[in-house]
Tab-separated table of C-alpha atoms in Angstrom:
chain	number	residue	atom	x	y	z
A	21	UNK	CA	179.362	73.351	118.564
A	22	UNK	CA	178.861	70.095	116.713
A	23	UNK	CA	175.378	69.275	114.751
A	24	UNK	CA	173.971	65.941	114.797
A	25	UNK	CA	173.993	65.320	111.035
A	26	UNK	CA	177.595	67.492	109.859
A	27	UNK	CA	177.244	67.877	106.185
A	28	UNK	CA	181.060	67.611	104.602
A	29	UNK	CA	181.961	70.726	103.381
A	30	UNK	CA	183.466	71.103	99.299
A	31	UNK	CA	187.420	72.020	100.240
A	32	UNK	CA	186.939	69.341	102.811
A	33	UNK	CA	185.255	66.333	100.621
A	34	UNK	CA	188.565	67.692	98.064
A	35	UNK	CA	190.963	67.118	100.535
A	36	UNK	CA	189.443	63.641	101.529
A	37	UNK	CA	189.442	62.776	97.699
A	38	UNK	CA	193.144	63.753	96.799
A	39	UNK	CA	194.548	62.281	99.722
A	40	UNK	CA	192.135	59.159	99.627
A	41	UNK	CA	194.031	58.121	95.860
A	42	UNK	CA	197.527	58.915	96.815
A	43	UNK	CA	196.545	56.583	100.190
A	44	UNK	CA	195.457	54.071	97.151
A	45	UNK	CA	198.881	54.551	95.506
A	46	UNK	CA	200.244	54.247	98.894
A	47	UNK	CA	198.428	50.777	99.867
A	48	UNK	CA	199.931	49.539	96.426
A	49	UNK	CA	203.288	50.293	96.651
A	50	UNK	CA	204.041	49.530	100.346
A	51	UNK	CA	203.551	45.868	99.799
A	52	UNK	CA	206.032	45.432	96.985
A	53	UNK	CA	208.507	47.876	98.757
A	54	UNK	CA	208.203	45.608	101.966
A	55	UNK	CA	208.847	42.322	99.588
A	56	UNK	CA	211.788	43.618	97.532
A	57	UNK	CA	212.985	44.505	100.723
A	58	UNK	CA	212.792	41.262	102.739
A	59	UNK	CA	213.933	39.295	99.647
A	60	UNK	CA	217.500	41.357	100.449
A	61	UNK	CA	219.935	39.883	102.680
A	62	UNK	CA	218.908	41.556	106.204
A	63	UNK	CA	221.912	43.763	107.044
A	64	UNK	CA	221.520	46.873	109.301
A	65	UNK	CA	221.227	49.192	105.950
A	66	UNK	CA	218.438	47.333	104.987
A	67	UNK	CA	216.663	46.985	108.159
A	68	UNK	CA	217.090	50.470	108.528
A	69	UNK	CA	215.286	51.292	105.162
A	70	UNK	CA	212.500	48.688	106.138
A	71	UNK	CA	212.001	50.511	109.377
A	72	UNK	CA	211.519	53.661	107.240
A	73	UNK	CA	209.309	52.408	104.746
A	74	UNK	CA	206.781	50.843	107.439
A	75	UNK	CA	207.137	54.423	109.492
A	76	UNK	CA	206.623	56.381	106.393
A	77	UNK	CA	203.252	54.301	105.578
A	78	UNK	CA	201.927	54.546	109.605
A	79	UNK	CA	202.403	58.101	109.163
A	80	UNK	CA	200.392	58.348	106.038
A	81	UNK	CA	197.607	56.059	107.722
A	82	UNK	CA	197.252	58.376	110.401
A	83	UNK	CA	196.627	61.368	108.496
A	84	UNK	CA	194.081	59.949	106.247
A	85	UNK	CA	192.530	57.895	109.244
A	86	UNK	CA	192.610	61.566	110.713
A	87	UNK	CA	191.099	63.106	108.117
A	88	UNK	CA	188.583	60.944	107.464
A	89	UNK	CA	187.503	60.678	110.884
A	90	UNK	CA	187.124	64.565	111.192
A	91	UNK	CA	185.413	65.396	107.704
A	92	UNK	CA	183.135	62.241	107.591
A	93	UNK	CA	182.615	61.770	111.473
A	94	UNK	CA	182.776	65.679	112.623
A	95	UNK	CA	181.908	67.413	109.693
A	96	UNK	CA	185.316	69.783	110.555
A	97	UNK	CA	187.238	71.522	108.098
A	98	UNK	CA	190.816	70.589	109.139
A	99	UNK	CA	194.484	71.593	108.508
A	100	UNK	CA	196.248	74.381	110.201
A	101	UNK	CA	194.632	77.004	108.202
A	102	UNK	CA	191.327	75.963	110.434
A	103	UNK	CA	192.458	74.546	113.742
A	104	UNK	CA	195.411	75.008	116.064
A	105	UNK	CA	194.122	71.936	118.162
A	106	UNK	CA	194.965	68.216	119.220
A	107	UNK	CA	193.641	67.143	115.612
A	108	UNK	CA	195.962	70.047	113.980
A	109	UNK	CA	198.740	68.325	115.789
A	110	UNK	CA	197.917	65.153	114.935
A	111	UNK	CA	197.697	66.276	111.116
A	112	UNK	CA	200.616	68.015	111.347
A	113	UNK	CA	202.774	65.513	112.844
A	114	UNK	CA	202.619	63.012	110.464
A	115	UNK	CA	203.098	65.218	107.606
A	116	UNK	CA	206.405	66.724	109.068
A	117	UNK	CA	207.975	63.557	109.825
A	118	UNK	CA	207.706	62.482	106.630
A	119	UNK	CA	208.654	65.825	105.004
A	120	UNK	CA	211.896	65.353	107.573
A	121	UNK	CA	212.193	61.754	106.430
A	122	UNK	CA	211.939	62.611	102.575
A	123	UNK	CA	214.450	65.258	102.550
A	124	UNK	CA	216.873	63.199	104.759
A	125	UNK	CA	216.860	60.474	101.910
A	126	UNK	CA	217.586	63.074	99.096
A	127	UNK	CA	220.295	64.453	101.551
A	128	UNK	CA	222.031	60.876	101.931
A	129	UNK	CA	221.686	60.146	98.040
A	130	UNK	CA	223.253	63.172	97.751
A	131	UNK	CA	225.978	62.639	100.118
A	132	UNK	CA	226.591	59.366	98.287
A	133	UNK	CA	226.988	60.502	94.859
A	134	UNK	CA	228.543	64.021	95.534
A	135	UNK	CA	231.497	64.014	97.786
A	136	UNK	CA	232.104	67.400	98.271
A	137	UNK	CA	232.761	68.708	102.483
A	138	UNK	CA	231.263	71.949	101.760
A	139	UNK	CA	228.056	71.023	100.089
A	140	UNK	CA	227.316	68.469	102.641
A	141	UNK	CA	227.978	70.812	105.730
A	142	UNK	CA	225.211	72.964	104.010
A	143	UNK	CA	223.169	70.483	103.504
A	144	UNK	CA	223.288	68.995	106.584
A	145	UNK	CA	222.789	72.721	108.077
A	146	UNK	CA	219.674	73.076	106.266
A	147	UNK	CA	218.110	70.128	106.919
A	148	UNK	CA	218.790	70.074	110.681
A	149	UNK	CA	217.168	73.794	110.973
A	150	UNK	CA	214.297	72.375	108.740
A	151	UNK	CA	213.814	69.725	111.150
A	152	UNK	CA	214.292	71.835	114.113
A	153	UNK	CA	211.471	73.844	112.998
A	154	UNK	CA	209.184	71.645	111.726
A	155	UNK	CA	209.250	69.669	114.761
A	156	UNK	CA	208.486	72.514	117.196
A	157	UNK	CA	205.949	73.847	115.307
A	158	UNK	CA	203.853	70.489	115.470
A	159	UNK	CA	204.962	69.621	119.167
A	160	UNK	CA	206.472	72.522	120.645
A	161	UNK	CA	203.785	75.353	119.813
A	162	UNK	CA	201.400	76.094	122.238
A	163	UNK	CA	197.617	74.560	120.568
A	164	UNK	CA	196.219	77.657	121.504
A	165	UNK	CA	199.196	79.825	119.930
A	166	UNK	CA	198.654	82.945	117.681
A	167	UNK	CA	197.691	82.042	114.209
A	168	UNK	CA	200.223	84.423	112.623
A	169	UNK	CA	202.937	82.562	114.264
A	170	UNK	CA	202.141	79.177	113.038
A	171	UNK	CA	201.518	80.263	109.473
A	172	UNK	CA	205.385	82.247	109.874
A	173	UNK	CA	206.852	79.258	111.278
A	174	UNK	CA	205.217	76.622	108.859
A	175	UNK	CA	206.104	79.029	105.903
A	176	UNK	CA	210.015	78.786	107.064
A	177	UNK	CA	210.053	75.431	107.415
A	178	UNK	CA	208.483	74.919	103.950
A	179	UNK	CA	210.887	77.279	102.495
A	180	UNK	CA	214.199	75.142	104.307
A	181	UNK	CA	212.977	72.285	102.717
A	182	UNK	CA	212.661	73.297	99.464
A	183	UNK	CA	215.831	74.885	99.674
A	184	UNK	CA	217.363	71.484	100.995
A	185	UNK	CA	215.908	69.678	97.785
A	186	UNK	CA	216.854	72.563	95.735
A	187	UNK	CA	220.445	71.789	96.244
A	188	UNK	CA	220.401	67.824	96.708
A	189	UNK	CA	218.356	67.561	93.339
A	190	UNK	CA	220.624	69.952	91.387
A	191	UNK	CA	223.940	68.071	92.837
A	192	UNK	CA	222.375	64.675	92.036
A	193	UNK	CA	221.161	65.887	88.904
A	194	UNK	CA	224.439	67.285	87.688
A	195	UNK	CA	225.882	63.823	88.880
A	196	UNK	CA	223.536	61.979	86.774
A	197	UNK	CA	224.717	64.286	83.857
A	198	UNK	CA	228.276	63.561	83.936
A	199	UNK	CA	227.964	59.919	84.216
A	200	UNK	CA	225.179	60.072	81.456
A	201	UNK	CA	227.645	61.855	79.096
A	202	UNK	CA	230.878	59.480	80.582
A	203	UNK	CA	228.637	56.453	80.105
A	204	UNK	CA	226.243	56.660	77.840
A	205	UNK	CA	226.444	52.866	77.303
A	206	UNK	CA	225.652	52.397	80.905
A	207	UNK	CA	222.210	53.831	80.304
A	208	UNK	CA	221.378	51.074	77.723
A	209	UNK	CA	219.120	54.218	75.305
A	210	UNK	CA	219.056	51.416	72.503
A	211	UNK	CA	215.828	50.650	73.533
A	212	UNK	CA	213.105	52.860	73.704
A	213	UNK	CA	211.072	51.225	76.621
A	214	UNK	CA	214.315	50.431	78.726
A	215	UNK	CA	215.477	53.880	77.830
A	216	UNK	CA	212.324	55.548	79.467
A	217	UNK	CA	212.409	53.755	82.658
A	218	UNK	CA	216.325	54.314	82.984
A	219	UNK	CA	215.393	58.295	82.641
A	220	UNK	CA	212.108	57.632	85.138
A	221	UNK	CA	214.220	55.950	87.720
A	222	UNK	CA	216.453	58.824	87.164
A	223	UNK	CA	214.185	61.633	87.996
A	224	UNK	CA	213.097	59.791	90.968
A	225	UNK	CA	216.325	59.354	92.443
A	226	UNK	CA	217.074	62.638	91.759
A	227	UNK	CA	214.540	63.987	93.371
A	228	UNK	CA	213.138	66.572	90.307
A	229	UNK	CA	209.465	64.839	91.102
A	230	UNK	CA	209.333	65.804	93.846
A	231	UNK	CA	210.777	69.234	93.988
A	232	UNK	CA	208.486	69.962	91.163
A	233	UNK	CA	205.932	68.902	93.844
A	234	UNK	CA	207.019	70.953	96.439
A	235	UNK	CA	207.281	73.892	94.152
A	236	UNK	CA	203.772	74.114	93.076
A	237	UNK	CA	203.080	73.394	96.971
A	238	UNK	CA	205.209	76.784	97.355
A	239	UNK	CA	203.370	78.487	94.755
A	240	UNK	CA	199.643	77.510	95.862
A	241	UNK	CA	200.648	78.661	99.314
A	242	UNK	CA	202.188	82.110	98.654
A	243	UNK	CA	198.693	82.810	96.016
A	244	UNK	CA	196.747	81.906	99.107
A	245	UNK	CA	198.189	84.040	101.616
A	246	UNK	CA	196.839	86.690	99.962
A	247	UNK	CA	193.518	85.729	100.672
A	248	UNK	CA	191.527	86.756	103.608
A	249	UNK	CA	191.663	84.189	105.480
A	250	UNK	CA	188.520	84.795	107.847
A	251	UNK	CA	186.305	85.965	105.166
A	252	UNK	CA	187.358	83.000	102.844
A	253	UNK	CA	186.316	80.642	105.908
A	254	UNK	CA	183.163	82.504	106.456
A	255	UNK	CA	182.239	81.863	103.040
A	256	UNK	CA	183.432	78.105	103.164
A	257	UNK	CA	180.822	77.489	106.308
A	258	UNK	CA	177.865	79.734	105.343
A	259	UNK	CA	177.907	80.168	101.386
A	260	UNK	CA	177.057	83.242	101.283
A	261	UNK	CA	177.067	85.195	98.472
A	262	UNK	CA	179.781	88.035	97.539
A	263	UNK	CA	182.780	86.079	98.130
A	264	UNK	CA	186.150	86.249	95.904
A	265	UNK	CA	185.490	83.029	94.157
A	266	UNK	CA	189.186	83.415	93.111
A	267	UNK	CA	190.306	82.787	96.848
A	268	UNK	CA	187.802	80.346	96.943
A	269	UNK	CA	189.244	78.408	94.352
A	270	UNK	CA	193.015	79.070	95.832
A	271	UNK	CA	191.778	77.743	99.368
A	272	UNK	CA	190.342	74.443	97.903
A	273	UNK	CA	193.488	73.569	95.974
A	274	UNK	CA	195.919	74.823	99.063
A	275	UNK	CA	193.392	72.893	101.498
A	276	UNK	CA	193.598	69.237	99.153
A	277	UNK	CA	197.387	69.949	98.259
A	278	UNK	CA	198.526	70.594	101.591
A	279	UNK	CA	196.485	67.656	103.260
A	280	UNK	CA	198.497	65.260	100.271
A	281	UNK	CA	201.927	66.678	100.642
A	282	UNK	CA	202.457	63.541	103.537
A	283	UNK	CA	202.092	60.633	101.372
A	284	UNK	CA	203.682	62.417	98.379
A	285	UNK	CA	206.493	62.402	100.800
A	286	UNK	CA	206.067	58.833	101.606
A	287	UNK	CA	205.594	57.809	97.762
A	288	UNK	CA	209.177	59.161	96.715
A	289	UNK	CA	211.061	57.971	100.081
A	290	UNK	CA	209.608	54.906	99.361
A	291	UNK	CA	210.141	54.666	95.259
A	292	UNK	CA	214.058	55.634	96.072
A	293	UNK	CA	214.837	53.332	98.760
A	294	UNK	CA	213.354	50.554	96.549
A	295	UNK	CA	215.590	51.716	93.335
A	296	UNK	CA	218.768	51.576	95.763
A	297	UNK	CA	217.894	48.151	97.219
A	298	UNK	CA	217.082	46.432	93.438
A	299	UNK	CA	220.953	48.446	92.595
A	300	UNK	CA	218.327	50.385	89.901
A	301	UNK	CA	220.394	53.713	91.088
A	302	UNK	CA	222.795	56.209	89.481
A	303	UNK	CA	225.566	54.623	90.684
A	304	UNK	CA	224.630	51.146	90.135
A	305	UNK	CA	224.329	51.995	86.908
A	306	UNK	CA	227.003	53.897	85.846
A	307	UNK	CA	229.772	52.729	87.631
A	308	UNK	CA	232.171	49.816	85.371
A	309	UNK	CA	232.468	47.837	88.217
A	310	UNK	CA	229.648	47.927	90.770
A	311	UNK	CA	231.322	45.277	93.191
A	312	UNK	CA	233.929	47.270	93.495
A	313	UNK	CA	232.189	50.451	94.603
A	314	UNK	CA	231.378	51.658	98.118
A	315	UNK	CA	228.084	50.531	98.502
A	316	UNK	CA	224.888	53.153	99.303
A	317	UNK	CA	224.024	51.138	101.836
A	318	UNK	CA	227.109	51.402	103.710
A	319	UNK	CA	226.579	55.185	104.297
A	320	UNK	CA	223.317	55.194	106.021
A	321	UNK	CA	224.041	56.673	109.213
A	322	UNK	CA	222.355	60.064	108.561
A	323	UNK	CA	219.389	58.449	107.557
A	324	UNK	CA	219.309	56.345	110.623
A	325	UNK	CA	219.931	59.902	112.561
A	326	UNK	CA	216.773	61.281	111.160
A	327	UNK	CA	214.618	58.040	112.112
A	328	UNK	CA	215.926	58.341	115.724
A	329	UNK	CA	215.108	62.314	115.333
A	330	UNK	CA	211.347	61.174	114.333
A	331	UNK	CA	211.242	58.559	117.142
A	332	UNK	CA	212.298	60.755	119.983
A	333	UNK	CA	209.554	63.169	118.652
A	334	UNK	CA	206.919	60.573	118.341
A	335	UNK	CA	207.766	59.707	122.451
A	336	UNK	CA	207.595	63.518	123.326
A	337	UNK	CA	204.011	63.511	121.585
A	338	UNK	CA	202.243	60.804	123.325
A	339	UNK	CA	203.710	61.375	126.763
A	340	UNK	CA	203.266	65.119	126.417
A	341	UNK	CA	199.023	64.704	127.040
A	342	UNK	CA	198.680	67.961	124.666
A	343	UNK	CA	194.788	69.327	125.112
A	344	UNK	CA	193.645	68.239	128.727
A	345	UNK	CA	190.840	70.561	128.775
A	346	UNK	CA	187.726	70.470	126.520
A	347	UNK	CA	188.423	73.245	123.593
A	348	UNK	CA	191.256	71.780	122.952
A	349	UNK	CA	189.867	68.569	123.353
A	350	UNK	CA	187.496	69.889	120.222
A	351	UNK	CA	189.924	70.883	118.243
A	352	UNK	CA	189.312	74.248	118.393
A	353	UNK	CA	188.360	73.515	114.500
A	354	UNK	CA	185.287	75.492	112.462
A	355	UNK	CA	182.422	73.150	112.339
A	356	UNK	CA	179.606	73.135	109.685
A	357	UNK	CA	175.946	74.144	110.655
């Protein structure tokens, strides 16, 4: 039952924090992303990595128009920890499309610099399962489902995608050192300042960022699950005394890194579609004759396969009408008193 005056709980006001400056980051970068864009000459590769960049940032609005609306509005403790309801969906939605949308644009760098059959069937495997998975646990799950099959189903799905990055980043990244030692002219390391943004744009492309992201994601949720999850929520709503302060701690990192992981998503998809379109990437740079090279942009289809996979789910979710009656309606969420 709802108070009249909810107070915003501490993991909650965290959350709202973290995710409120990466939404700043966010509101910076989209702009220029959308110019560099539009100053490009408006082929279907491009228009296809506009129409990405816009539905990476509306996904990344809607979770932090979400959570805000729920912590400051509701006083609710949200994420799917706390509530298997319409607002878990709605959280959880935007944060696996753009987990599915991320991974598909280190899969298609990867496919572009590392022609090899075998890797990409793999690949490709992975990342289909991952989406597969992700998307039926935000849609396809009953709201009202057990929690243990949730947390099983999310914890697959988080493991698929780390394991798709884990092999995209280590192709690209053993890509980037064979040109690097071919071409070490090509990297222009003369000058210090060019030299550092040559290796920045580098890790980006690459993907290491945000592997290294997803891996302390991994790591904050497998500490957590050893927490008690009922008594660690009792103590979040009450503050009562004899708690583990240790899995208090845990929860309010897993609750604020959990609630980011969306536009973190968003930031790199974003960062490496603009370092292919300004020809900033690996292969822009390394190759001795650009113009004559098979152009990234050419081999976008999987990329537009994944949009259309995030489309089609974003239909199923509003003509679905999840959470007719009034619990779900609620949110089935833990409320302050």
């Amino acid at each position: 039952m709802l108070t009249d005056t909810p107070s915003i709980s501490p993991p909650a006001a965290i959350s709202l924090g973290f995710v409120g400056v990466l939404y700043g980051m966010h509101l910076l970068i989209f702009p220029c992303a959308v110019y560099v864009l539009c100053r490009k000459r408006l082929t279907r590769g491009i228009l296809a990595m506009l129409a990405a960049v816009v539905f990476m940032f509306m996904m990344s609005t809607l979770l932090t128009v979400t959570l805000w609306t729920a912590t400051i509005l509701d006083g609710t403790i949200v994420g799917i920890y706390f509530n298997r309801g319409v607002r878990a969906r709605i959280l959880m939605w935007p944060r696996n499309m753009n987990l599915i949308a991320a991974d598909a644009i280190v899969v298609w760098r990867m496919t572009v610099l590392y022609p090899n059959k075998i890797v990409h069937f793999g690949i490709f495997f992975l990342l289909f399962s991952f989406s597969a998975l992700a998307i039926f646990n935000s849609i396809g799950e009953p709201a009202d489902g057990p929690f243990e099959r949730a947390l099983i189903l999310s914890t697959v799905a988080s493991f698929l995608s780390f394991g798709t990055n884990f092999i995209a980043t280590a192709a690209l990244s053993w890509k980037a050192w064979i040109y690097r030692r071919r071409s070490p002219e090509a990297w222009r390391g003369s000058e210090s300042l060019i030299a550092v943004n040559s290796a920045f744009t580098s890790l980006i492309e690459t993907g290491v960022l945000y592997l290294s992201w997803q891996l302390l994601v991994a790591t904050i949720t497998y500490v957590s699950s050893y927490c008690n999850g009922s008594d660690t929520i009792t103590y979040l709503l009450s503050y009562s005394d004899g708690s583990d302060q240790s899995c208090i701690a845990v929860q309010f990192a897993s609750n604020a890194i959990a609630e980011s992981t969306t536009i973190v998503a968003a930031l790199y998809s974003t960062t490496t579609l603009v370092i292919v379109a300004l020809k900033k990437s690996i292969a822009d740079q390394c190759s001795p004759h650009p113009a004559s090279v098979e152009h990234p942009l050419d081999r976008i289809s999987s990329l537009r396969l994944w949009l259309g996979v995030c489309w089609v789910s974003y239909r199923w979710l509003v003509s679905s009408g999840v959470g007719e009656d009034e619990d779900t309606q609620m949110g089935l969420g833990y409320h302050v008193h």
